[in-house]
Amino acid sequence: GSDGLSYKWRLRKQMWDRLERHNTRPRSLYHRIPYFPECDATSLKLARELPEFAEAEWVRVSPSSPQRLLRWHVLREEKQLALPKWGLHHGIYKHIRYEDLAGSSEQDEQALACSVNVFEQ
C-alpha cells in the first residue's frame, strides 16, 4: 500500500542525500539511477545468476544509461523488455522484443539495446 511507497521513497531520499554529500560531480543525482563502476558486472551477474531473471518472460528495465547493458541482456535472452517511456505521453511502456533487433550484428544489437533513443518511435 501507500506505506510501502513512502518507505521506498524515504530509502531513495536517504541514498540520494548520501550520494550528494560524497559526490564531486557537478550534476545532481537526485531522481536518477547513478552510474557506478560495477554497473556492467552487476548487469551480467543479474542476467546469469538470478533465478527470477532466468524464469521471467517479461523484464521491466529503466531507460537510465546505467542499466543499458541489462536491457541488452534481456533482449539477448529473447525476453520481452518493458521499457518505461520518459514522461507519460503515448503510453507508459514501450514493448521491445529480441526480434526487433534480428539481423543485426552483435555490436549493432548492443548499440541499439543500449540506446534510449532507439526505443522512441
XYZ file of C-alpha atoms in Angstrom:
121
model
C 0.000 0.000 0.000
C 0.941 3.605 0.453
C 3.183 2.727 3.435
C 5.382 0.698 1.094
C 5.628 3.598 -1.326
C 6.538 6.081 1.399
C 9.130 3.646 2.770
C 10.618 3.226 -0.702
C 10.672 6.997 -1.175
C 12.420 7.512 2.196
C 15.070 4.951 1.261
C 15.653 6.600 -2.107
C 15.888 10.063 -0.496
C 18.387 8.790 2.097
C 20.535 7.279 -0.646
C 20.407 10.392 -2.833
C 21.298 12.565 0.186
C 24.266 10.319 0.939
C 25.424 10.341 -2.693
C 25.104 14.128 -2.879
C 27.221 14.588 0.273
C 30.030 12.395 -1.076
C 29.862 13.159 -4.783
C 32.078 15.704 -6.520
C 30.174 15.691 -9.807
C 28.539 18.995 -10.731
C 25.266 17.343 -11.770
C 22.730 16.448 -9.111
C 21.995 12.769 -8.583
C 18.501 13.307 -7.189
C 15.797 11.327 -9.036
C 18.435 9.431 -11.038
C 19.958 5.973 -11.006
C 23.637 6.874 -10.768
C 26.288 5.091 -12.766
C 28.805 3.187 -10.669
C 31.889 1.286 -11.849
C 30.309 -2.120 -11.228
C 27.115 -1.453 -13.254
C 28.095 -3.670 -16.167
C 29.334 -6.522 -13.955
C 26.160 -6.280 -11.871
C 24.002 -6.492 -15.004
C 25.854 -9.596 -16.149
C 25.595 -11.199 -12.697
C 21.861 -10.489 -12.537
C 21.311 -11.978 -16.000
C 23.387 -15.101 -15.299
C 22.698 -15.855 -11.646
C 19.280 -14.569 -10.602
C 16.691 -17.372 -10.858
C 13.879 -14.842 -11.238
C 15.598 -13.423 -14.318
C 16.016 -16.884 -15.833
C 12.324 -17.674 -15.294
C 10.933 -14.325 -16.418
C 9.309 -13.851 -19.806
C 8.943 -10.090 -19.329
C 11.502 -7.809 -17.663
C 10.984 -4.133 -16.858
C 14.208 -2.129 -17.017
C 14.644 1.589 -16.552
C 15.760 3.638 -19.575
C 18.580 5.081 -17.435
C 22.008 4.746 -19.017
C 23.477 2.756 -16.067
C 21.029 -0.024 -16.975
C 21.862 -0.092 -20.694
C 23.719 -3.410 -20.562
C 20.898 -5.006 -18.567
C 18.469 -4.061 -21.376
C 20.813 -5.779 -23.821
C 20.940 -8.952 -21.679
C 17.133 -9.020 -21.538
C 16.909 -8.898 -25.316
C 19.769 -11.347 -25.914
C 17.948 -13.864 -23.711
C 14.946 -13.328 -26.027
C 12.792 -11.970 -23.222
C 10.199 -9.241 -23.652
C 11.528 -5.869 -22.493
C 9.147 -3.388 -20.890
C 10.837 -0.017 -21.080
C 9.135 2.880 -19.265
C 8.933 5.899 -21.527
C 10.328 9.229 -20.442
C 7.273 11.180 -19.408
C 3.861 9.631 -19.815
C 2.962 10.580 -23.373
C 1.741 7.913 -25.850
C 1.502 5.155 -23.249
C 3.511 4.190 -20.245
C 5.740 1.377 -21.564
C 7.477 0.614 -24.811
C 7.472 -3.107 -25.673
C 10.738 -4.274 -27.254
C 11.368 -7.814 -28.457
C 14.541 -9.572 -29.497
C 13.048 -9.848 -32.974
C 13.192 -6.031 -33.174
C 16.975 -6.412 -33.330
C 17.122 -9.548 -35.500
C 19.557 -9.481 -38.379
C 21.870 -7.008 -36.676
C 25.442 -7.802 -35.800
C 26.153 -8.327 -32.098
C 27.857 -4.936 -31.984
C 24.809 -3.274 -33.577
C 22.463 -5.166 -31.258
C 24.317 -3.923 -28.205
C 24.413 -0.366 -29.527
C 20.666 -0.452 -30.250
C 19.722 -2.035 -26.921
C 21.924 0.421 -25.055
C 20.438 3.455 -26.749
C 17.408 5.022 -25.116
C 16.512 6.981 -28.234
C 16.095 3.933 -30.488
C 13.101 2.864 -28.433
C 11.138 6.033 -29.196
C 9.046 5.897 -32.348
